[in-house]
mmCIF file of C-alpha atoms in Angstrom:
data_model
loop_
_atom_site.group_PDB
_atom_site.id
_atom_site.type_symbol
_atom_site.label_atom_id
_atom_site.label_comp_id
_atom_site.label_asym_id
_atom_site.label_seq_id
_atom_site.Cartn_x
_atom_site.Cartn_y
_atom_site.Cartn_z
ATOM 1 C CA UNK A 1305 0.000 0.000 0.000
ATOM 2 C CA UNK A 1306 2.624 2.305 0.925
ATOM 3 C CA UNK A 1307 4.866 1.880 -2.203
ATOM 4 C CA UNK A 1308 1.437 1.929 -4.477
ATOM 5 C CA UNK A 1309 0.505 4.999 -2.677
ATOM 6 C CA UNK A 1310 3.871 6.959 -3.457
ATOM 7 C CA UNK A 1311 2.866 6.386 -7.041
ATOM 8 C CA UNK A 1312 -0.255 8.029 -6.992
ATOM 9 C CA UNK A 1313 -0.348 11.758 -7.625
ATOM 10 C CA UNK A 1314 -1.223 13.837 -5.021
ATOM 11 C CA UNK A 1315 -4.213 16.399 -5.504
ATOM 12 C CA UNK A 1316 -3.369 20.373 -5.793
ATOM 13 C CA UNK A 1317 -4.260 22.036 -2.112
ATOM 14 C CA UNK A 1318 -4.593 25.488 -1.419
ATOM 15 C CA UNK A 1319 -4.555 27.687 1.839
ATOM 16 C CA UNK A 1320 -7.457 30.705 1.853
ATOM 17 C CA UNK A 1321 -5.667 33.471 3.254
ATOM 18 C CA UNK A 1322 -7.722 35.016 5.929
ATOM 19 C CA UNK A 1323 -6.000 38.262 5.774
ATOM 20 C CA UNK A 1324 -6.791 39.215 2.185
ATOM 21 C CA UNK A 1325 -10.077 37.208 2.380
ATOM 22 C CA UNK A 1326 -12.752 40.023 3.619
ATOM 23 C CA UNK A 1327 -14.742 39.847 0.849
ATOM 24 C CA UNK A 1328 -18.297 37.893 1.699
ATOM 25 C CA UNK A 1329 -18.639 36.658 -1.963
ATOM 26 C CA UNK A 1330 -15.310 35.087 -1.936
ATOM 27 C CA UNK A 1331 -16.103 31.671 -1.102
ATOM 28 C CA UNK A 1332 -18.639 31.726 -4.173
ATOM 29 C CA UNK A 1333 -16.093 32.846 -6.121
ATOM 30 C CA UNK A 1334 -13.423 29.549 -4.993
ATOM 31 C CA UNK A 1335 -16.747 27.720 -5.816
ATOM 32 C CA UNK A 1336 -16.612 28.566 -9.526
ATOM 33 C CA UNK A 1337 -12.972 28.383 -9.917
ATOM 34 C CA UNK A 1338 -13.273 24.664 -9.204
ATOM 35 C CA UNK A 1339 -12.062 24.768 -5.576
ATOM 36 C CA UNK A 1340 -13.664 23.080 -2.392
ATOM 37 C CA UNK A 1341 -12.828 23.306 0.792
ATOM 38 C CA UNK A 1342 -12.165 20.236 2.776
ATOM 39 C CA UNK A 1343 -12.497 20.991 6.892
ATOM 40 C CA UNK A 1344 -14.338 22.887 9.290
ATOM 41 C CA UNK A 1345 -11.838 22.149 11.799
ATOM 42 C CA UNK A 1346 -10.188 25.113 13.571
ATOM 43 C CA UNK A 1347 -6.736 26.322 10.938
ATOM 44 C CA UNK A 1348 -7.383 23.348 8.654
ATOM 45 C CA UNK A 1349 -10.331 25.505 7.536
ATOM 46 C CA UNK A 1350 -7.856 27.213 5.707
ATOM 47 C CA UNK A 1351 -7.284 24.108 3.324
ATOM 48 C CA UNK A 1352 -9.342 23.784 0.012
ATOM 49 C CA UNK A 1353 -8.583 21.534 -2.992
ATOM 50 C CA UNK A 1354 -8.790 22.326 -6.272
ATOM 51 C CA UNK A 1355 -11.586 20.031 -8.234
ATOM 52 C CA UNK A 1356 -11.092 21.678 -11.490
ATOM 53 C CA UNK A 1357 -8.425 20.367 -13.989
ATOM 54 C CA UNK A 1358 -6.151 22.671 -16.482
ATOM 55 C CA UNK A 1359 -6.613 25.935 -13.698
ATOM 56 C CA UNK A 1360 -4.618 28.240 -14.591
ATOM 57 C CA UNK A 1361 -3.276 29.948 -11.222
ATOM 58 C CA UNK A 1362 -1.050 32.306 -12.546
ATOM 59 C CA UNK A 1363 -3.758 34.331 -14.095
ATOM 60 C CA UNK A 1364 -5.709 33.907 -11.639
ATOM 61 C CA UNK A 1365 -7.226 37.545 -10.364
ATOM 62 C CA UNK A 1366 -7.749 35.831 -6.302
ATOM 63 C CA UNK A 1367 -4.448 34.028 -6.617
ATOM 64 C CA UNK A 1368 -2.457 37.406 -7.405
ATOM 65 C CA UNK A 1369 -4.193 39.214 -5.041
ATOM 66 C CA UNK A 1370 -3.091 37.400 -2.839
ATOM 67 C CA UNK A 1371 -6.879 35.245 -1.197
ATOM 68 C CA UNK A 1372 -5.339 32.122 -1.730
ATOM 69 C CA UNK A 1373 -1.888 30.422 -2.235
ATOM 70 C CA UNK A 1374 -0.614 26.787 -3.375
ATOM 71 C CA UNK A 1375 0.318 25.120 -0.142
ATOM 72 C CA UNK A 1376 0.756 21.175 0.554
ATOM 73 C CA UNK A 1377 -2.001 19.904 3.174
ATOM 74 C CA UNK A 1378 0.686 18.230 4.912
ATOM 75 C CA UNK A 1379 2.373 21.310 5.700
ATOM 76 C CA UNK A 1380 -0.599 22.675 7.700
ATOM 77 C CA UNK A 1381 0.297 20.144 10.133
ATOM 78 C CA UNK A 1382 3.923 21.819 11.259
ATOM 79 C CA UNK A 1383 2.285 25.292 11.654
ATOM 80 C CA UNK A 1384 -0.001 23.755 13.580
ATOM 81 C CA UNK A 1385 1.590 22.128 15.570
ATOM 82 C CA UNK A 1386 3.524 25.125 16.402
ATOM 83 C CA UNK A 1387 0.871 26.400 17.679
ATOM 84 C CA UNK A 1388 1.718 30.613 17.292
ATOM 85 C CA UNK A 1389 0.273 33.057 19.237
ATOM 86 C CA UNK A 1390 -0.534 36.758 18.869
ATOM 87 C CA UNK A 1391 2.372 38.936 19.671
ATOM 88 C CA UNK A 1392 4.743 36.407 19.543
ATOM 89 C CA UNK A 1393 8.562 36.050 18.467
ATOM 90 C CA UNK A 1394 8.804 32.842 16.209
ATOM 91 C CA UNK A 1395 11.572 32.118 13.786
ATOM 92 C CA UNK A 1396 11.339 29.981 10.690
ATOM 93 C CA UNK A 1397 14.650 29.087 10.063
ATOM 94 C CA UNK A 1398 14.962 27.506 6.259
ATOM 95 C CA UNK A 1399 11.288 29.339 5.090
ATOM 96 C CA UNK A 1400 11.256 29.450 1.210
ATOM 97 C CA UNK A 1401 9.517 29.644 -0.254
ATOM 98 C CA UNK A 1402 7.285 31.176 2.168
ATOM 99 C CA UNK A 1403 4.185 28.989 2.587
ATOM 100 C CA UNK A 1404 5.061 27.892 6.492
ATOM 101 C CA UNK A 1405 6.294 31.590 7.678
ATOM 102 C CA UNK A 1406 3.082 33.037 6.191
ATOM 103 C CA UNK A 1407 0.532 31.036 7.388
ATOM 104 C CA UNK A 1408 2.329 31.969 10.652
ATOM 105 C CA UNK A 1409 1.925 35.162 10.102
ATOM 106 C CA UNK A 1410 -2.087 34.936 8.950
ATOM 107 C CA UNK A 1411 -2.514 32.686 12.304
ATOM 108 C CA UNK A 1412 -0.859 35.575 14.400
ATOM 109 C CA UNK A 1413 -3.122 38.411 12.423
ATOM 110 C CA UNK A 1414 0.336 39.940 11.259
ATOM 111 C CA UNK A 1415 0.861 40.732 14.984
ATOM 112 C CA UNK A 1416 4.561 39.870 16.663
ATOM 113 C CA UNK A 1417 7.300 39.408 14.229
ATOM 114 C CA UNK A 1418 7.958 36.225 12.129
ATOM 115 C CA UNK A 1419 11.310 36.099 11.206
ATOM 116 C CA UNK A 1420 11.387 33.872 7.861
ATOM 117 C CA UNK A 1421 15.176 33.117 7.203
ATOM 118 C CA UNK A 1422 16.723 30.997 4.324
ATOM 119 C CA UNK A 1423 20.520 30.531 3.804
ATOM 120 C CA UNK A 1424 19.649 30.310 -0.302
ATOM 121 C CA UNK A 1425 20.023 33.642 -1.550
ATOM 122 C CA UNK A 1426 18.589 32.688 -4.605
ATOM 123 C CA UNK A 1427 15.371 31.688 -2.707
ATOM 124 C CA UNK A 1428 14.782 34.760 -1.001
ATOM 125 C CA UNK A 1429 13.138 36.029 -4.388
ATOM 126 C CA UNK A 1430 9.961 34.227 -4.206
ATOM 127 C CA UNK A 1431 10.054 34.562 -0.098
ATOM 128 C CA UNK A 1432 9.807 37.804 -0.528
ATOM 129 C CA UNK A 1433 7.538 37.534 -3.524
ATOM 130 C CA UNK A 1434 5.034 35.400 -1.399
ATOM 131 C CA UNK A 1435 4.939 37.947 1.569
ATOM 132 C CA UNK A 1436 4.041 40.921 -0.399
ATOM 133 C CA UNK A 1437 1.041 38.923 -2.086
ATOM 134 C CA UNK A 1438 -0.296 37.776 0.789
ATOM 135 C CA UNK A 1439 -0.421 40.764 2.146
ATOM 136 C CA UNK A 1440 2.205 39.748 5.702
ATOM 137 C CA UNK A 1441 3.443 42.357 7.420
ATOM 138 C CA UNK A 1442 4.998 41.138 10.576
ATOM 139 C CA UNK A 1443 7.601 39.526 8.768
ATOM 140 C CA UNK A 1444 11.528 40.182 8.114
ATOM 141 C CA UNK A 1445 13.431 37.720 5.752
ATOM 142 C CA UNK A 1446 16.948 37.246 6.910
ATOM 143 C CA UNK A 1447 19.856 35.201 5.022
ATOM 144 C CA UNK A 1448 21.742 33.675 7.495
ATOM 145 C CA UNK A 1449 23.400 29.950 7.462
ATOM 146 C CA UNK A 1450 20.585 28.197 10.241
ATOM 147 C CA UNK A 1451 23.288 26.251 11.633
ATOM 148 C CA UNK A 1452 24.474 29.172 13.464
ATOM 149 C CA UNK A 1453 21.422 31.062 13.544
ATOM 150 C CA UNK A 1454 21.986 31.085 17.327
ATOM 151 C CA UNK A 1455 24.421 33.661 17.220
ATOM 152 C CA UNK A 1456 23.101 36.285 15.175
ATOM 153 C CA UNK A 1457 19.219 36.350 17.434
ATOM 154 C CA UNK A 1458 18.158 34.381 20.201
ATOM 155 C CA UNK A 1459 14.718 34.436 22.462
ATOM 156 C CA UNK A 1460 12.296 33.420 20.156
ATOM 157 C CA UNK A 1461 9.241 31.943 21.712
ATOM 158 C CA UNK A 1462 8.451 29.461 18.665
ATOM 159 C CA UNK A 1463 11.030 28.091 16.199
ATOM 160 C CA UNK A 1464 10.131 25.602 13.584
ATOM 161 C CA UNK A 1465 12.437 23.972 11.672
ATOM 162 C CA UNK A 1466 11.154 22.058 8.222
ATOM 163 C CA UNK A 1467 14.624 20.591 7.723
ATOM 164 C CA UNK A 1468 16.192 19.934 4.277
ATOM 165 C CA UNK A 1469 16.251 16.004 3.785
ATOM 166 C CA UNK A 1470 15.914 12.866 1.228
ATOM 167 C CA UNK A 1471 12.374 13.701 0.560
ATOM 168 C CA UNK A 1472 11.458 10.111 0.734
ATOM 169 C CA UNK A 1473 7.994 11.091 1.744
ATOM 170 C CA UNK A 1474 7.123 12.866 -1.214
ATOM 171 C CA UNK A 1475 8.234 10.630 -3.975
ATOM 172 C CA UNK A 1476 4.817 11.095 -5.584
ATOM 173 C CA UNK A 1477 5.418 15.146 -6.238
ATOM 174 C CA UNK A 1478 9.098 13.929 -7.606
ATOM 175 C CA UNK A 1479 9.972 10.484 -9.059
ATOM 176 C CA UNK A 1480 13.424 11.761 -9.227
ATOM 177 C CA UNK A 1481 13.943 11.030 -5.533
ATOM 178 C CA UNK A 1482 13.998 7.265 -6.547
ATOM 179 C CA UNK A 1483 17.172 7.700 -8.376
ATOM 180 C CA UNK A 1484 19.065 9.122 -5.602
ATOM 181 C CA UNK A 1485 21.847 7.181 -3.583
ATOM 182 C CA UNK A 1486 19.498 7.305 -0.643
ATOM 183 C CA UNK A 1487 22.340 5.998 1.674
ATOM 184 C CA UNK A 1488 25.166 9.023 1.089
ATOM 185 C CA UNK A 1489 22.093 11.440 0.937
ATOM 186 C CA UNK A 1490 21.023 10.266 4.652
ATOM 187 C CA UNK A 1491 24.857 11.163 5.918
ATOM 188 C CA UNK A 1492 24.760 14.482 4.189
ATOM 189 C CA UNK A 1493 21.596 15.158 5.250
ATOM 190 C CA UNK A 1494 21.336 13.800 8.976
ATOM 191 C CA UNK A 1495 24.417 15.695 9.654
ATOM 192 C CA UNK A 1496 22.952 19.129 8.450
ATOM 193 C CA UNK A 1497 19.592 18.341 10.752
ATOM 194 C CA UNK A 1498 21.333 17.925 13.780
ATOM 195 C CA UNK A 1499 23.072 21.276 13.770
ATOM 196 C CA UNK A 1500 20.140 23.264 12.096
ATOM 197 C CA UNK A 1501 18.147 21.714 15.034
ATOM 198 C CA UNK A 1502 20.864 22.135 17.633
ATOM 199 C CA UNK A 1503 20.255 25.759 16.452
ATOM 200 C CA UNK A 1504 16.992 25.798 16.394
ATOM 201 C CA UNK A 1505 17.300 24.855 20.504
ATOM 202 C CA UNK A 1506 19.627 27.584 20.955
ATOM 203 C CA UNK A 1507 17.834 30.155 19.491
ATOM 204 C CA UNK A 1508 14.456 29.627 21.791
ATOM 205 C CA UNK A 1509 13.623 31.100 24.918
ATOM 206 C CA UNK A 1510 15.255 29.781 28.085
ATOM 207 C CA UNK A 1511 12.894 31.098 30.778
ATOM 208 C CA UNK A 1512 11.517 29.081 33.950
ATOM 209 C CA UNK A 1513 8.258 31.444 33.347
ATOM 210 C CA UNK A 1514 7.532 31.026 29.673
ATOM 211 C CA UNK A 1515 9.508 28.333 27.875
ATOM 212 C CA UNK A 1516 10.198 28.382 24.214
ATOM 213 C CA UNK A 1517 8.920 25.496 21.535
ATOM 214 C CA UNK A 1518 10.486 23.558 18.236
ATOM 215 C CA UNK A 1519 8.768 22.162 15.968
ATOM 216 C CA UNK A 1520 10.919 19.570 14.038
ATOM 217 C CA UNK A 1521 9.343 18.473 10.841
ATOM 218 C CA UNK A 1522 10.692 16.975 7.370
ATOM 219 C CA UNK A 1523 9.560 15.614 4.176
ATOM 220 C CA UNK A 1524 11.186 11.951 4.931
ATOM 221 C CA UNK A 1525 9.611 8.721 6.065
ATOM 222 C CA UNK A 1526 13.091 7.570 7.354
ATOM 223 C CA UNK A 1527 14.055 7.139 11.061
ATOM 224 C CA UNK A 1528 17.257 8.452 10.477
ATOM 225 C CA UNK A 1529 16.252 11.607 9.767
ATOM 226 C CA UNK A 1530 13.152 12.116 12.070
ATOM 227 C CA UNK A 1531 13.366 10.142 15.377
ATOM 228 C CA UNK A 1532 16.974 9.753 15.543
ATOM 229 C CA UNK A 1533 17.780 13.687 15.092
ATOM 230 C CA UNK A 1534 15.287 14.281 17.777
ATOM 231 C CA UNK A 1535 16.779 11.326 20.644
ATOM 232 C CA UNK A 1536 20.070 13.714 19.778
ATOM 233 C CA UNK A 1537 18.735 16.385 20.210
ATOM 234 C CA UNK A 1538 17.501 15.609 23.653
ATOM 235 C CA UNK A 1539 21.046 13.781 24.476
ATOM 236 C CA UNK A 1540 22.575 17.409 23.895
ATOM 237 C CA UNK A 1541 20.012 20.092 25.385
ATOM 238 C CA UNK A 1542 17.972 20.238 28.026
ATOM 239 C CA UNK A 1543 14.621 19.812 26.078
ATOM 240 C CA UNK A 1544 11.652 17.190 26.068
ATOM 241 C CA UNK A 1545 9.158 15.890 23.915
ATOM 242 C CA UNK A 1546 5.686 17.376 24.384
ATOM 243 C CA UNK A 1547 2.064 17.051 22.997
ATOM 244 C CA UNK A 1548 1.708 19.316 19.567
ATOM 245 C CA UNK A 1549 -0.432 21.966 18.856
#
């Protein structure tokens, strides 16, 4: 089931974006482009998916102002786990191209300050690109390696961490993954995780009165790169596994 699964092509999501959306007719409108919503459930009411074949997003007058972006259903579940509040300090800290930090941001009401960093400089393009559209204004890219994040800004309350990896949970958006050498991929990748995360720890509050939270999350089905970067993670830093969300 699993490998039969990874061959079937996943259907085109989209998050409404609640800080453009004030328009009462604008749910008629998703309606007729061929777009249905999927929850009721508290954030995941954000989610639709897109019915219609051949939609053409680009000319899309909703999509380019900004009511509604592309965005994966399964990344929903990292923000949400997060769990950001108003007036917060959270960090994403590899955010292109910008659909994690902004859904932040709309879950915060553009309140606090989202810092969305990305050590690609070529990335920052359509980071930046995405926060204009979507209308975010609590938000300041940076371009700093996350590895040592740590030592340019510390204190965040939230930090969430979508770490690069194999992508061996995602084979059906890329059949290229396949083809990789999975095994020297793991080592190049596993190493990179624990010292982005190790960051990601250093970068959080460390208050008895309010303590900070990571969310660790990746594209990979693979222990190595999941459960084994968090059991190091809580072998070097005083941290502990708690409930999401």
């Amino acid at each position: 089931e699993f490998f039969k699964s990874n061959e079937t092509p996943r259907p085109l999501t989209i998050r409404i974006n609640s800080i453009r959306n004030g328009e009462e007719n604008f749910q008629n409108n998703l309606r007729n482009m061929g777009i249905q919503k999927i929850f009721e459930e508290k954030l995941l009411n954000f989610a639709g998916i897109i019915k219609r074949k051949n939609i053409r997003l680009g000319k899309n007058p909703e999509f380019l102002a900004g009511y509604f972006t592309l965005q994966g259903l399964s990344s929903f579940f990292s923000v949400i786990a997060l769990d950001p509040q108003k007036g917060e300090r959270i960090l994403e800290i590899a955010a292109a191209p910008g659909g994690k930090a902004t859904f932040i941001s709309q879950i915060m009401e553009n309140t606090g300050i989202c810092i969305a960093n990305d050590k690609n400089k070529s990335r920052l393009n359509s980071l930046v690109s995405t926060i204009h559209r979507l209308g975010i204004e609590n938000s300041i890219v940076t371009n700093f390696d996350g590895s040592f994040f740590h030592y340019k800004m510390k204190g965040f309350d939230r930090v969430l961490l979508d770490a690069p990896c194999t992508g061996t949970g995602i084979i059906s958006h890329d059949e290229r993954i396949k083809l990789h050498k999975i095994n020297s991929a793991i080592l190049i990748n596993t190493t990179l995780q624990k010292r982005l995360l190790i960051s990601a720890i250093d970068s959080c509050k460390i208050n008895q009165e309010k303590k900070g939270y990571i969310v660790y999350s990746t594209c990979s089905i693979l222990i190595e790169e999941n459960e084994s970067i968090i059991q190091y993670a809580v072998e070097k830093r005083n941290v502990k596994i708690v409930k999401t969300g």
